PDB file of C-alpha atoms in Angstrom:
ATOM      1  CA  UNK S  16     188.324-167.487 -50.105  1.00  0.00           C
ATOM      2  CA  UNK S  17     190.145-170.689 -48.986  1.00  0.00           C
ATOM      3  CA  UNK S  18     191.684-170.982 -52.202  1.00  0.00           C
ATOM      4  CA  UNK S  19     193.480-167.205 -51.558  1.00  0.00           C
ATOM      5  CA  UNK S  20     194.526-168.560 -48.318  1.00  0.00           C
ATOM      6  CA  UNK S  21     196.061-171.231 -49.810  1.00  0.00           C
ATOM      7  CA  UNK S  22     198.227-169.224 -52.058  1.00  0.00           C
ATOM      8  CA  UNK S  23     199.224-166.689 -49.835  1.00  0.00           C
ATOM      9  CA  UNK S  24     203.000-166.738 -49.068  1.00  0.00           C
ATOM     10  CA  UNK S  25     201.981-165.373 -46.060  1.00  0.00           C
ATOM     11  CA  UNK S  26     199.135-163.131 -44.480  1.00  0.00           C
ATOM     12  CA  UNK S  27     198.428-160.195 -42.618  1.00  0.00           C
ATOM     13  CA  UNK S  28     195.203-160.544 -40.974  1.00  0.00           C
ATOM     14  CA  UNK S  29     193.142-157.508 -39.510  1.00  0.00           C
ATOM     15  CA  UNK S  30     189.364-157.443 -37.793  1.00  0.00           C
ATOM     16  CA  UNK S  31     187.701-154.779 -35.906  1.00  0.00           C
ATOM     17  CA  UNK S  32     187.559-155.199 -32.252  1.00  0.00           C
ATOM     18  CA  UNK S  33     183.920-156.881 -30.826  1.00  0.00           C
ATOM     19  CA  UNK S  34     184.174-156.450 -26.591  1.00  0.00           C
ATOM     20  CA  UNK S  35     187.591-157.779 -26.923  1.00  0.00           C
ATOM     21  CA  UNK S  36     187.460-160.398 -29.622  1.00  0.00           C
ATOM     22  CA  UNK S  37     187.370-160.354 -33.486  1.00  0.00           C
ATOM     23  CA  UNK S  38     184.503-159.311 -35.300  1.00  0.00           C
ATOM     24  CA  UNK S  39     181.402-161.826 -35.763  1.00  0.00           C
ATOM     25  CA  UNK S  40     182.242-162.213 -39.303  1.00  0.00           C
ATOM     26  CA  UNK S  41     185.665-162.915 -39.185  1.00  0.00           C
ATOM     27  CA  UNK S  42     185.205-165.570 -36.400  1.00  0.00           C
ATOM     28  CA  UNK S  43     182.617-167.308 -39.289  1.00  0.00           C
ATOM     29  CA  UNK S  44     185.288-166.785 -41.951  1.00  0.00           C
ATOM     30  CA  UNK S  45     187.954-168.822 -39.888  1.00  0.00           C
ATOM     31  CA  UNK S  46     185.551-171.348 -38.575  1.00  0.00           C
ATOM     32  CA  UNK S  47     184.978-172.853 -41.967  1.00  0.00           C
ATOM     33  CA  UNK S  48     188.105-173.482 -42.616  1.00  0.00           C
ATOM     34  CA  UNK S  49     188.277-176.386 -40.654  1.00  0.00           C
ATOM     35  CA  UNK S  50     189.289-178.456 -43.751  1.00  0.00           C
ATOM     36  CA  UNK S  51     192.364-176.593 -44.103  1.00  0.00           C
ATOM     37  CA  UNK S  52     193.165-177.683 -40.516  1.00  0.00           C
ATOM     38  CA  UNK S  53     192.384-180.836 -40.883  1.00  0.00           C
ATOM     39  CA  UNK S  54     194.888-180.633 -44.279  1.00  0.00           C
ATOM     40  CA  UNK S  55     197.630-178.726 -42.482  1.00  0.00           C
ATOM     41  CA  UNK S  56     197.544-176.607 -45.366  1.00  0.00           C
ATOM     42  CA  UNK S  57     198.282-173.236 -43.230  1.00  0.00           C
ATOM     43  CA  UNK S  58     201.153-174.848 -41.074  1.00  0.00           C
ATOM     44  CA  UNK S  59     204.460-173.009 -41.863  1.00  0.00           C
ATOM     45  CA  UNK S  60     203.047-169.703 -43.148  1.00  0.00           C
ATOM     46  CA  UNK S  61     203.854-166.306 -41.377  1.00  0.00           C
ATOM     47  CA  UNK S  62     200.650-164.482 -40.133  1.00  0.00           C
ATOM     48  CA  UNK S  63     200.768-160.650 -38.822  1.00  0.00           C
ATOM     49  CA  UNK S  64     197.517-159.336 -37.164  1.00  0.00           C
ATOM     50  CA  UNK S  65     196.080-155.528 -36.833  1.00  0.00           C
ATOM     51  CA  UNK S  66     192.600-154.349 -35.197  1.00  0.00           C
ATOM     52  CA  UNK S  67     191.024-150.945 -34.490  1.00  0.00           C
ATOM     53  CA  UNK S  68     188.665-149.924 -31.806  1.00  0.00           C
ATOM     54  CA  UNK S  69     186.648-147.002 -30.849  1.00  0.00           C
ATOM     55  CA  UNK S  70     187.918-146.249 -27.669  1.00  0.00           C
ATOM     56  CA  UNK S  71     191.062-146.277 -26.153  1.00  0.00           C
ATOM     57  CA  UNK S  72     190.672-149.229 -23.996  1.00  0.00           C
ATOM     58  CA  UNK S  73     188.599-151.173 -26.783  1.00  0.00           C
ATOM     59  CA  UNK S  74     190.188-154.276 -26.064  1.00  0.00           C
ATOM     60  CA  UNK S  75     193.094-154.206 -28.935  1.00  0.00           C
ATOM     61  CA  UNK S  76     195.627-156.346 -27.474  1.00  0.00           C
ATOM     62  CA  UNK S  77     192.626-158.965 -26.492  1.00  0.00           C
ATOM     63  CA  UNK S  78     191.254-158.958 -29.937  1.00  0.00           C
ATOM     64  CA  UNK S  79     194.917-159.766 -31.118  1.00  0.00           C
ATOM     65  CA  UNK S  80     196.185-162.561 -28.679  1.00  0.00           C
ATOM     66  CA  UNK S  81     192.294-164.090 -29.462  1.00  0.00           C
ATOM     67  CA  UNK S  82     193.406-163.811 -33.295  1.00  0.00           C
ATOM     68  CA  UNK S  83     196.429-165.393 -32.409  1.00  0.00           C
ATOM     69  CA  UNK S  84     194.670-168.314 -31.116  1.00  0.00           C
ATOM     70  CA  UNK S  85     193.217-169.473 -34.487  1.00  0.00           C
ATOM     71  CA  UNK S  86     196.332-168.890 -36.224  1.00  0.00           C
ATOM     72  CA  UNK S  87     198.157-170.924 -33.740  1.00  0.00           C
ATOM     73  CA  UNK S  88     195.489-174.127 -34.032  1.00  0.00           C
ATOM     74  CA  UNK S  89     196.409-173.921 -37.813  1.00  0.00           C
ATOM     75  CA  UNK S  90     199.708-174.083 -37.906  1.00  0.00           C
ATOM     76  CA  UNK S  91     200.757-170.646 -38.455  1.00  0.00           C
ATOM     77  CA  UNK S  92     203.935-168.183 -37.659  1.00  0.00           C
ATOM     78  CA  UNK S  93     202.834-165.355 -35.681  1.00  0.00           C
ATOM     79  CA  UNK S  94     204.609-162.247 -36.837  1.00  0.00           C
ATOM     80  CA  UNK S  95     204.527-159.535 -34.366  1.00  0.00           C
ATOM     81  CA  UNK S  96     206.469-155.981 -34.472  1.00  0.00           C
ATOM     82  CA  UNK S  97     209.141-155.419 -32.532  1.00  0.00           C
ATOM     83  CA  UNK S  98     210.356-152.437 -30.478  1.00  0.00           C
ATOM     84  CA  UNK S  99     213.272-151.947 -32.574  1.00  0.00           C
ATOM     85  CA  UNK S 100     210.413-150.044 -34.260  1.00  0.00           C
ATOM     86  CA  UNK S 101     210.764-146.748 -32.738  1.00  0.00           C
ATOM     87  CA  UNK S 102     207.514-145.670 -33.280  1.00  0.00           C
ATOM     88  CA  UNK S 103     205.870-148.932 -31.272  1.00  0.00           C
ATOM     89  CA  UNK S 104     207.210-147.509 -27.740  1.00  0.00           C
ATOM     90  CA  UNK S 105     205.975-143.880 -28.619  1.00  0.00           C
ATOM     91  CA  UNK S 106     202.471-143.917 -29.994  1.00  0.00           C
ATOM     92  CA  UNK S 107     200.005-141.915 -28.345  1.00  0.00           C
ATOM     93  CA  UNK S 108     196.986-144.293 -29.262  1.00  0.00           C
ATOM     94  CA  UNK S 109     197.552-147.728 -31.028  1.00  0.00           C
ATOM     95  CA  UNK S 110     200.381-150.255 -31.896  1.00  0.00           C
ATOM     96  CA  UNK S 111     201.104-153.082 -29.931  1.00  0.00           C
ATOM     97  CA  UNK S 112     203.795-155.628 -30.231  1.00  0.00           C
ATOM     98  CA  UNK S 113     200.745-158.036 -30.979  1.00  0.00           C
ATOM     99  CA  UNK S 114     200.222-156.329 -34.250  1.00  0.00           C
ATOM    100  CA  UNK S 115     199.336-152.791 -34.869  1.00  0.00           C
ATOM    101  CA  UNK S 116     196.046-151.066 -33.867  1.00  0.00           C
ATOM    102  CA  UNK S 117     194.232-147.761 -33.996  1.00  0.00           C
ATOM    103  CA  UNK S 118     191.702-146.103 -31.753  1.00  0.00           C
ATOM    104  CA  UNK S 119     189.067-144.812 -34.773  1.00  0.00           C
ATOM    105  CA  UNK S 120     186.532-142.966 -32.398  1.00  0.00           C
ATOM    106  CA  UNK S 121     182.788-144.268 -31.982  1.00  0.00           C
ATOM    107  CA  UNK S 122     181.847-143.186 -35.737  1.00  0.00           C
ATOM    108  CA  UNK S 123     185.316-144.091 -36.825  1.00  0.00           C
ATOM    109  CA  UNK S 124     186.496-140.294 -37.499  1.00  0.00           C
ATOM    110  CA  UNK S 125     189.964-140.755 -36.409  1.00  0.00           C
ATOM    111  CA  UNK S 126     192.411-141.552 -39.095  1.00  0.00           C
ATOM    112  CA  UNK S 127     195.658-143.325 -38.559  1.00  0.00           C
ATOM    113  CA  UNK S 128     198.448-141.411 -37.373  1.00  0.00           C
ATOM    114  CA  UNK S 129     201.737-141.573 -39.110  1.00  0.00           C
ATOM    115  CA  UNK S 130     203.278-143.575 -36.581  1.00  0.00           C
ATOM    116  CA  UNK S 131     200.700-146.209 -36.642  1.00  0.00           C
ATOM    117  CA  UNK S 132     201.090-145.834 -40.103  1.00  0.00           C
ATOM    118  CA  UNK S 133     204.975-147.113 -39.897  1.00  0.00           C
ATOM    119  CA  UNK S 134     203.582-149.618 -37.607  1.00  0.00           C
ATOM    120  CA  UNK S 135     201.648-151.047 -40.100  1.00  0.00           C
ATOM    121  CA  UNK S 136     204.307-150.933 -42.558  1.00  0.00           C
ATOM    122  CA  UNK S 137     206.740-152.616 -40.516  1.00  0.00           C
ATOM    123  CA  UNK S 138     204.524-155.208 -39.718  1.00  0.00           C
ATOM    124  CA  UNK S 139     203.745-155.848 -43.475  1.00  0.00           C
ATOM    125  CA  UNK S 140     207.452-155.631 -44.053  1.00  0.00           C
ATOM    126  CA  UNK S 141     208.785-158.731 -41.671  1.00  0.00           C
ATOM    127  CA  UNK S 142     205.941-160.727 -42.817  1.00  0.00           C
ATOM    128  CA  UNK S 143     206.785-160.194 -46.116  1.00  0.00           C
ATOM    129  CA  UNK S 144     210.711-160.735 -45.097  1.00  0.00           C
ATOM    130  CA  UNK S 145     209.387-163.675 -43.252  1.00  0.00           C
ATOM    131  CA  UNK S 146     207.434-165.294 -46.133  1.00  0.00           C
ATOM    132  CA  UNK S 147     210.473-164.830 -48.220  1.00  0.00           C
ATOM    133  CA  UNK S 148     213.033-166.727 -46.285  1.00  0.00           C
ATOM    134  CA  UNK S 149     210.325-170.073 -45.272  1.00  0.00           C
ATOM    135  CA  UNK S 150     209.619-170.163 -48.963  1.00  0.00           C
ATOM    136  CA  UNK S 151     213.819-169.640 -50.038  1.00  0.00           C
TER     137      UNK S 151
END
């Protein structure tokens, strides 16, 4: 809901990849909350993104950056990971610097591998750092 968004500290926002963008139902989700644009209410907070895809070249870092354009019109810090996180620079199928990502296979039989796993946790852990020192 709004009202979660609202109390978040900070978010980490993920949506499977459509053709290179976010999912349908994610683009409706954000595009009602034009009152908290017009409010300002998301300006300040850290946002990290993530996104899986069936195939390899899905459209992962597209879906991101197009996340990132939302966030952006609202205010928000995007939180991306770093490749002091060793695992970034030698994945064999997802993670980005955009925000982690996974290749899940058309029926979505692929599970995470352990370094997308630390991906994921290091992207949760600098928002979370993030969050922290704004609100300090």
């Amino acid at each position: 809901t709004t009202e979660d968004l609202l109390a978040a500290d900070g978010l980490v926002v993920g949506s499977p990849t459509r053709f290179g963008n976010m999912a349908a139902q994610m683009r409706n989700y954000w595009d009602q909350t034009t009152q908290l644009w017009l409010n300002g209410s998301l300006i300040g907070k850290p946002v990290g993104l993530f996104t899986s895809t069936a195939s390899l070249h899905g459209g992962q870092e597209t879906t991101l950056v197009s996340m990132m354009f939302t966030m952006i019109h609202h205010g928000m810090l995007i939180v991306g990971v770093p490749y002091s996180v060793p695992e970034l620079i030698t994945t064999e199928q997802g993670g980005t610097p955009y925000g982690p990502s996974h290749t899940a296979g058309p029926v979505g039989d692929i599970p995470l591998t352990e370094k997308e796993k630390t991906i994921c946790r290091a992207l949760g852990q600098r928002v979370a750092q993030t969050a922290a020192k704004l609100k300090g």
